[in-house]
mmCIF file of C-alpha atoms and ligand atoms in Angstrom:
data_model
loop_
_atom_site.group_PDB
_atom_site.id
_atom_site.type_symbol
_atom_site.label_atom_id
_atom_site.label_comp_id
_atom_site.label_asym_id
_atom_site.label_seq_id
_atom_site.Cartn_x
_atom_site.Cartn_y
_atom_site.Cartn_z
ATOM 1 C CA UNK A 536 36.495 -1.692 -12.088
ATOM 2 C CA UNK A 537 33.150 -0.907 -10.673
ATOM 3 C CA UNK A 538 29.445 -3.036 -11.733
ATOM 4 C CA UNK A 539 26.977 -1.665 -14.152
ATOM 5 C CA UNK A 540 24.431 -0.587 -11.338
ATOM 6 C CA UNK A 541 21.777 -2.363 -11.517
ATOM 7 C CA UNK A 542 18.154 -1.304 -10.139
ATOM 8 C CA UNK A 543 15.586 -2.400 -8.806
ATOM 9 C CA UNK A 544 11.917 -1.022 -9.223
ATOM 10 C CA UNK A 545 9.444 -1.762 -6.202
ATOM 11 C CA UNK A 546 6.303 -0.790 -7.656
ATOM 12 C CA UNK A 547 3.800 -1.511 -5.436
ATOM 13 C CA UNK A 548 4.263 -3.359 -2.021
ATOM 14 C CA UNK A 549 2.088 -4.290 0.281
ATOM 15 C CA UNK A 550 0.698 -0.971 2.658
ATOM 16 C CA UNK A 551 0.762 1.768 0.609
ATOM 17 C CA UNK A 552 -2.734 2.612 -0.804
ATOM 18 C CA UNK A 553 -4.642 4.579 -3.680
ATOM 19 C CA UNK A 554 -5.773 7.350 -0.594
ATOM 20 C CA UNK A 555 -1.529 7.357 0.558
ATOM 21 C CA UNK A 556 -1.291 8.133 -3.624
ATOM 22 C CA UNK A 557 -3.062 7.598 -6.831
ATOM 23 C CA UNK A 558 -0.180 6.277 -8.676
ATOM 24 C CA UNK A 559 0.196 2.840 -7.002
ATOM 25 C CA UNK A 560 -0.781 0.024 -8.991
ATOM 26 C CA UNK A 561 -3.194 -2.492 -7.972
ATOM 27 C CA UNK A 562 -3.971 -4.728 -10.636
ATOM 28 C CA UNK A 563 -1.703 -7.150 -13.004
ATOM 29 C CA UNK A 564 -2.062 -4.699 -16.120
ATOM 30 C CA UNK A 565 -1.326 -1.716 -13.961
ATOM 31 C CA UNK A 566 1.418 -3.503 -12.623
ATOM 32 C CA UNK A 567 2.802 -4.484 -15.568
ATOM 33 C CA UNK A 568 2.489 -1.061 -17.283
ATOM 34 C CA UNK A 569 4.165 0.449 -14.211
ATOM 35 C CA UNK A 570 7.130 -2.295 -14.865
ATOM 36 C CA UNK A 571 7.583 -1.818 -18.516
ATOM 37 C CA UNK A 572 7.883 2.202 -17.668
ATOM 38 C CA UNK A 573 10.441 1.416 -14.904
ATOM 39 C CA UNK A 574 12.539 -0.752 -17.913
ATOM 40 C CA UNK A 575 12.285 1.838 -19.946
ATOM 41 C CA UNK A 576 13.351 4.597 -17.566
ATOM 42 C CA UNK A 577 16.861 1.650 -16.451
ATOM 43 C CA UNK A 578 15.652 -0.531 -14.789
ATOM 44 C CA UNK A 579 16.605 -4.376 -14.941
ATOM 45 C CA UNK A 580 14.749 -6.293 -11.753
ATOM 46 C CA UNK A 581 11.230 -4.996 -10.844
ATOM 47 C CA UNK A 582 10.170 -6.541 -7.650
ATOM 48 C CA UNK A 583 6.713 -7.269 -6.992
ATOM 49 C CA UNK A 584 3.968 -8.080 -4.203
ATOM 50 C CA UNK A 585 0.267 -9.142 -4.977
ATOM 51 C CA UNK A 586 -2.893 -6.783 -5.169
ATOM 52 C CA UNK A 587 -6.000 -7.261 -5.036
ATOM 53 C CA UNK A 588 -8.957 -5.272 -7.168
ATOM 54 C CA UNK A 589 -9.572 -3.203 -3.755
ATOM 55 C CA UNK A 590 -6.026 -2.815 -2.822
ATOM 56 C CA UNK A 591 -5.678 -5.166 -0.663
ATOM 57 C CA UNK A 592 -2.472 -7.444 -0.483
ATOM 58 C CA UNK A 593 -2.521 -10.866 -1.701
ATOM 59 C CA UNK A 594 -0.015 -12.957 -2.674
ATOM 60 C CA UNK A 595 -2.392 -15.793 -4.299
ATOM 61 C CA UNK A 596 -0.615 -18.059 -7.257
ATOM 62 C CA UNK A 597 -3.238 -16.632 -9.699
ATOM 63 C CA UNK A 598 -2.443 -13.088 -9.338
ATOM 64 C CA UNK A 599 1.226 -13.417 -9.516
ATOM 65 C CA UNK A 600 0.943 -15.976 -12.988
ATOM 66 C CA UNK A 601 -1.525 -12.849 -13.905
ATOM 67 C CA UNK A 602 1.863 -10.478 -13.328
ATOM 68 C CA UNK A 603 4.485 -12.584 -14.510
ATOM 69 C CA UNK A 604 2.626 -12.779 -17.466
ATOM 70 C CA UNK A 605 1.748 -9.461 -18.104
ATOM 71 C CA UNK A 606 5.306 -8.494 -17.105
ATOM 72 C CA UNK A 607 6.983 -10.648 -19.607
ATOM 73 C CA UNK A 608 4.465 -10.025 -22.534
ATOM 74 C CA UNK A 609 5.549 -6.221 -22.009
ATOM 75 C CA UNK A 610 9.371 -6.429 -21.321
ATOM 76 C CA UNK A 611 12.823 -8.758 -20.377
ATOM 77 C CA UNK A 612 12.732 -7.049 -16.795
ATOM 78 C CA UNK A 613 13.736 -9.465 -14.407
ATOM 79 C CA UNK A 614 10.761 -10.300 -12.260
ATOM 80 C CA UNK A 615 11.414 -10.852 -8.715
ATOM 81 C CA UNK A 616 8.595 -11.848 -6.087
ATOM 82 C CA UNK A 617 8.160 -10.472 -2.674
ATOM 83 C CA UNK A 618 7.926 -13.372 -0.065
ATOM 84 C CA UNK A 619 7.155 -11.320 2.292
ATOM 85 C CA UNK A 620 3.896 -10.765 1.242
ATOM 86 C CA UNK A 621 2.211 -8.490 4.303
ATOM 87 C CA UNK A 622 2.784 -8.289 7.576
ATOM 88 C CA UNK A 623 0.420 -11.330 9.098
ATOM 89 C CA UNK A 624 0.493 -13.723 6.323
ATOM 90 C CA UNK A 625 1.308 -17.224 7.149
ATOM 91 C CA UNK A 626 4.271 -19.006 5.229
ATOM 92 C CA UNK A 627 2.813 -21.125 2.989
ATOM 93 C CA UNK A 628 0.243 -18.300 1.575
ATOM 94 C CA UNK A 629 3.973 -15.842 1.361
ATOM 95 C CA UNK A 630 5.551 -18.391 -0.977
ATOM 96 C CA UNK A 631 2.849 -20.636 -2.896
ATOM 97 C CA UNK A 632 3.279 -19.046 -5.954
ATOM 98 C CA UNK A 633 6.732 -19.170 -6.077
ATOM 99 C CA UNK A 634 5.657 -22.841 -7.998
ATOM 100 C CA UNK A 635 5.487 -20.385 -11.141
ATOM 101 C CA UNK A 636 9.638 -20.282 -11.196
ATOM 102 C CA UNK A 637 10.695 -15.837 -10.658
ATOM 103 C CA UNK A 638 13.963 -15.561 -11.542
ATOM 104 C CA UNK A 639 14.293 -13.871 -8.391
ATOM 105 C CA UNK A 640 12.615 -13.867 -4.930
ATOM 106 C CA UNK A 641 13.544 -12.230 -1.747
ATOM 107 C CA UNK A 642 13.663 -13.864 1.537
ATOM 108 C CA UNK A 643 13.920 -12.049 5.351
ATOM 109 C CA UNK A 644 16.742 -13.983 7.354
ATOM 110 C CA UNK A 645 15.020 -12.490 10.919
ATOM 111 C CA UNK A 646 12.117 -10.900 13.199
ATOM 112 C CA UNK A 647 11.982 -7.075 12.528
ATOM 113 C CA UNK A 648 9.392 -4.731 14.326
ATOM 114 C CA UNK A 649 7.710 -3.408 11.106
ATOM 115 C CA UNK A 650 5.608 -0.211 12.458
ATOM 116 C CA UNK A 651 3.069 -1.256 15.365
ATOM 117 C CA UNK A 652 3.455 -4.455 13.799
ATOM 118 C CA UNK A 653 6.314 -7.477 13.782
ATOM 119 C CA UNK A 654 7.667 -8.463 10.236
ATOM 120 C CA UNK A 655 7.485 -12.627 11.759
ATOM 121 C CA UNK A 656 10.786 -14.023 10.616
ATOM 122 C CA UNK A 657 11.366 -16.844 12.707
ATOM 123 C CA UNK A 658 14.296 -19.746 11.706
ATOM 124 C CA UNK A 659 11.408 -21.996 10.579
ATOM 125 C CA UNK A 660 10.056 -19.795 8.724
ATOM 126 C CA UNK A 661 13.303 -18.581 7.160
ATOM 127 C CA UNK A 662 13.877 -22.698 6.403
ATOM 128 C CA UNK A 663 10.996 -22.970 4.747
ATOM 129 C CA UNK A 664 11.398 -20.277 2.416
ATOM 130 C CA UNK A 665 14.969 -21.681 1.177
ATOM 131 C CA UNK A 666 13.816 -24.517 0.132
ATOM 132 C CA UNK A 667 11.225 -24.073 -1.670
ATOM 133 C CA UNK A 668 13.408 -21.409 -3.504
ATOM 134 C CA UNK A 669 15.996 -24.487 -3.534
ATOM 135 C CA UNK A 670 13.247 -26.446 -5.261
ATOM 136 C CA UNK A 671 12.199 -24.258 -8.019
ATOM 137 C CA UNK A 672 16.211 -22.391 -8.580
ATOM 138 C CA UNK A 673 15.172 -19.300 -7.856
ATOM 139 C CA UNK A 674 17.522 -17.173 -6.843
ATOM 140 C CA UNK A 675 17.182 -14.972 -3.437
ATOM 141 C CA UNK A 676 17.493 -11.465 -2.523
ATOM 142 C CA UNK A 677 18.498 -11.754 1.168
ATOM 143 C CA UNK A 678 16.578 -8.739 2.692
ATOM 144 C CA UNK A 679 18.065 -7.267 5.698
ATOM 145 C CA UNK A 680 16.814 -5.333 7.538
ATOM 146 C CA UNK A 681 19.005 -5.196 10.796
ATOM 147 C CA UNK A 682 22.753 -6.958 11.224
ATOM 148 C CA UNK A 683 21.826 -9.784 13.100
ATOM 149 C CA UNK A 684 20.366 -10.939 9.806
ATOM 150 C CA UNK A 685 23.320 -11.130 7.687
ATOM 151 C CA UNK A 686 24.640 -13.450 10.101
ATOM 152 C CA UNK A 687 21.980 -15.687 10.251
ATOM 153 C CA UNK A 688 22.215 -15.253 6.262
ATOM 154 C CA UNK A 689 25.677 -16.746 7.051
ATOM 155 C CA UNK A 690 25.044 -19.434 9.163
ATOM 156 C CA UNK A 691 22.671 -20.416 6.577
ATOM 157 C CA UNK A 692 25.080 -20.653 3.692
ATOM 158 C CA UNK A 693 27.761 -22.769 6.422
ATOM 159 C CA UNK A 694 24.651 -25.731 6.750
ATOM 160 C CA UNK A 695 24.404 -25.375 3.493
ATOM 161 C CA UNK A 696 20.706 -24.355 2.842
ATOM 162 C CA UNK A 697 21.505 -21.287 1.036
ATOM 163 C CA UNK A 698 24.077 -21.218 -1.850
ATOM 164 C CA UNK A 699 26.652 -18.358 -1.489
ATOM 165 C CA UNK A 700 28.105 -16.132 -2.046
ATOM 166 C CA UNK A 701 24.660 -14.546 -1.231
ATOM 167 C CA UNK A 702 23.403 -11.145 -3.185
ATOM 168 C CA UNK A 703 21.441 -8.813 -0.187
ATOM 169 C CA UNK A 704 19.472 -6.271 -0.111
ATOM 170 C CA UNK A 705 19.805 -3.817 2.893
ATOM 171 C CA UNK A 706 16.605 -2.147 3.969
ATOM 172 C CA UNK A 707 16.915 0.875 6.284
ATOM 173 C CA UNK A 708 14.457 3.347 7.793
ATOM 174 C CA UNK A 709 11.855 0.673 9.289
ATOM 175 C CA UNK A 710 10.283 2.331 12.347
ATOM 176 C CA UNK A 711 11.405 -1.176 14.441
ATOM 177 C CA UNK A 712 14.598 -2.252 12.085
ATOM 178 C CA UNK A 713 18.265 -0.567 11.337
ATOM 179 C CA UNK A 714 18.034 3.238 11.040
ATOM 180 C CA UNK A 715 18.449 4.781 7.461
ATOM 181 C CA UNK A 716 22.369 6.207 7.482
ATOM 182 C CA UNK A 717 24.859 6.496 5.729
ATOM 183 C CA UNK A 718 27.114 4.755 8.345
ATOM 184 C CA UNK A 719 24.736 2.503 9.258
ATOM 185 C CA UNK A 720 24.887 0.811 5.533
ATOM 186 C CA UNK A 721 28.903 1.850 5.181
ATOM 187 C CA UNK A 722 29.060 -0.644 8.420
ATOM 188 C CA UNK A 723 26.594 -3.331 6.788
ATOM 189 C CA UNK A 724 29.077 -3.307 3.628
ATOM 190 C CA UNK A 725 31.540 -3.850 6.037
ATOM 191 C CA UNK A 726 29.668 -7.173 7.488
ATOM 192 C CA UNK A 727 29.566 -9.316 4.355
ATOM 193 C CA UNK A 728 31.849 -11.340 2.446
ATOM 194 C CA UNK A 729 33.654 -9.181 -0.181
ATOM 195 C CA UNK A 730 32.373 -11.550 -3.405
ATOM 196 C CA UNK A 731 29.012 -10.102 -2.139
ATOM 197 C CA UNK A 732 26.776 -8.319 -4.501
ATOM 198 C CA UNK A 733 24.052 -5.839 -2.474
ATOM 199 C CA UNK A 734 21.796 -3.108 -2.871
ATOM 200 C CA UNK A 735 19.943 -0.683 -0.711
ATOM 201 C CA UNK A 736 16.514 0.294 -0.127
ATOM 202 C CA UNK A 737 16.531 3.010 1.841
ATOM 203 C CA UNK A 738 12.956 4.154 3.262
ATOM 204 C CA UNK A 739 10.980 7.069 2.742
ATOM 205 C CA UNK A 740 13.294 10.519 2.575
ATOM 206 C CA UNK A 741 16.093 8.234 2.216
ATOM 207 C CA UNK A 742 14.737 6.132 -0.119
ATOM 208 C CA UNK A 743 17.786 8.965 -2.923
ATOM 209 C CA UNK A 744 19.956 10.342 -0.867
ATOM 210 C CA UNK A 745 20.865 6.412 0.811
ATOM 211 C CA UNK A 746 20.482 5.134 -3.913
ATOM 212 C CA UNK A 747 23.167 7.876 -4.325
ATOM 213 C CA UNK A 748 25.034 6.623 -1.804
ATOM 214 C CA UNK A 749 24.928 3.370 -2.990
ATOM 215 C CA UNK A 750 25.764 4.523 -6.121
ATOM 216 C CA UNK A 751 29.071 5.957 -5.295
ATOM 217 C CA UNK A 752 29.970 2.537 -2.862
ATOM 218 C CA UNK A 753 29.568 0.714 -5.870
ATOM 219 C CA UNK A 754 26.478 -1.429 -4.516
ATOM 220 C CA UNK A 755 23.384 -1.493 -6.548
ATOM 221 C CA UNK A 756 19.449 0.117 -5.791
ATOM 222 C CA UNK A 757 16.547 -0.400 -4.605
ATOM 223 C CA UNK A 758 14.053 2.082 -5.230
ATOM 224 C CA UNK A 759 9.805 2.593 -5.656
ATOM 225 C CA UNK A 760 6.479 3.902 -4.675
ATOM 226 C CA UNK A 761 7.018 0.787 -2.303
ATOM 227 C CA UNK A 762 9.166 2.934 0.426
ATOM 228 C CA UNK A 763 8.837 5.958 -0.826
ATOM 229 C CA UNK A 764 5.969 7.802 -2.654
ATOM 230 C CA UNK A 765 7.507 11.403 -2.769
ATOM 231 C CA UNK A 766 10.230 12.461 -5.780
ATOM 232 C CA UNK A 767 10.889 15.583 -3.659
ATOM 233 C CA UNK A 768 9.443 16.856 -0.576
ATOM 234 C CA UNK A 769 5.663 17.320 -0.850
ATOM 235 C CA UNK A 770 5.612 16.154 -4.855
ATOM 236 C CA UNK A 771 4.158 13.038 -5.050
ATOM 237 C CA UNK A 772 6.159 11.107 -7.443
ATOM 238 C CA UNK A 773 3.787 10.164 -10.955
ATOM 239 C CA UNK A 774 4.742 6.325 -10.343
ATOM 240 C CA UNK A 775 8.467 4.056 -9.432
ATOM 241 C CA UNK A 776 9.564 4.985 -12.823
ATOM 242 C CA UNK A 777 9.997 9.072 -11.727
ATOM 243 C CA UNK A 778 12.237 7.424 -8.999
ATOM 244 C CA UNK A 779 14.599 5.198 -11.470
ATOM 245 C CA UNK A 780 14.980 8.258 -13.553
ATOM 246 C CA UNK A 781 16.373 10.393 -11.040
ATOM 247 C CA UNK A 782 18.360 7.271 -9.925
ATOM 248 C CA UNK A 783 20.026 7.122 -13.486
ATOM 249 C CA UNK A 784 20.216 10.745 -13.517
ATOM 250 C CA UNK A 785 22.378 10.834 -10.581
ATOM 251 C CA UNK A 786 24.507 7.216 -12.199
ATOM 252 C CA UNK A 787 25.213 9.148 -15.308
ATOM 253 C CA UNK A 788 26.620 12.330 -13.559
ATOM 254 C CA UNK A 789 28.890 10.337 -11.902
ATOM 255 C CA UNK A 790 29.558 8.233 -14.525
ATOM 256 C CA UNK A 791 27.868 5.106 -13.683
ATOM 257 C CA UNK A 792 27.068 2.842 -16.549
ATOM 258 C CA UNK A 793 23.250 0.879 -16.164
ATOM 259 C CA UNK A 794 23.260 -2.930 -15.878
ATOM 260 C CA UNK A 795 20.503 -4.298 -18.856
ATOM 261 C CA UNK A 796 18.267 -7.279 -17.574
ATOM 262 C CA UNK A 797 20.873 -9.603 -19.373
ATOM 263 C CA UNK A 798 23.943 -7.639 -17.485
ATOM 264 C CA UNK A 799 21.669 -8.584 -13.590
ATOM 265 C CA UNK A 800 20.972 -11.467 -14.374
ATOM 266 C CA UNK A 801 25.065 -12.494 -14.556
ATOM 267 C CA UNK A 802 26.232 -10.721 -12.284
ATOM 268 C CA UNK A 803 23.828 -11.595 -9.894
ATOM 269 C CA UNK A 804 23.977 -15.510 -10.714
ATOM 270 C CA UNK A 805 20.330 -15.525 -11.724
ATOM 271 C CA UNK A 806 19.660 -18.862 -13.224
ATOM 272 C CA UNK A 807 18.125 -18.614 -17.292
ATOM 273 C CA UNK A 808 14.350 -19.013 -16.995
HETATM 274 N N1 KMH B 1267 5.970 -5.983 3.628
HETATM 275 C C1 KMH B 1267 6.761 -6.029 4.411
HETATM 276 C C2 KMH B 1267 5.620 -6.909 5.643
HETATM 277 C C3 KMH B 1267 9.540 -8.308 1.145
HETATM 278 O O1 KMH B 1267 8.697 -8.295 -0.213
HETATM 279 O O2 KMH B 1267 10.208 -10.022 0.751
HETATM 280 C C4 KMH B 1267 7.550 -7.232 3.740
HETATM 281 C C5 KMH B 1267 7.894 -7.119 2.502
HETATM 282 C C6 KMH B 1267 9.515 -7.600 2.322
HETATM 283 O O3 KMH B 1267 7.813 -6.256 1.487
HETATM 284 ZN ZN1 ZN B 1268 8.075 -6.082 -0.553
#
């Protein structure tokens, strides 16, 4: 039987600014309000980055503390910290907030071109992040931008640095990474061990088509303004919650039930807070 659908809302990211869309949240309260709207729409997980008041990205511990507390005051959604931050940040900056022990955080297992930039994840960086996640008992979501990153993640399981079965998120359509096609998604799903769990995050106009494909394939879904600011061609989403609503609508159409945050914790083997 297909597992209930876990929806992750990526509400802020590091790249989307107010001149791209006025609806991207910056402050901890804005991020938490958006997390609540996504939770009420059906999301079980919120993926967060930090921003300063002017919108510039930061992985600062106190900013993440404020975000975590503001979300926890509002709802039970699972809070997933980014450890990617923004391109160009050093590893210590990227992971300083992990001491707050969020239930979940990302871990990208390889380097990828990122537009004109490079999202740098050499093995020593990957090991430092994995060690920090282990130290605080934080469940990783393995971010896969290209196939070889799966093999690297599995090697880290073999070496005892990561605990399987892994939970993967396939990030498809970043310029420099793997393209956002259903064929690529099917190939990636065939490439992971059967006991793994997975979700997909399609970039830009690929977000919803890949989300719908994942729903049909029994996987999970990430949507939100971090990855795509449009609800349909030329129409800005009023917030990540509208993208969550689209996914919920499709899941209802095809008869896929939604996972609550509590069910998501159990399906993804997330430790209790
Ligand atoms: N902002 C990207 C360079 C993550 O959150 O872990 C990295 C990213 C991945 O967004
Ligand atoms: Zn992110």
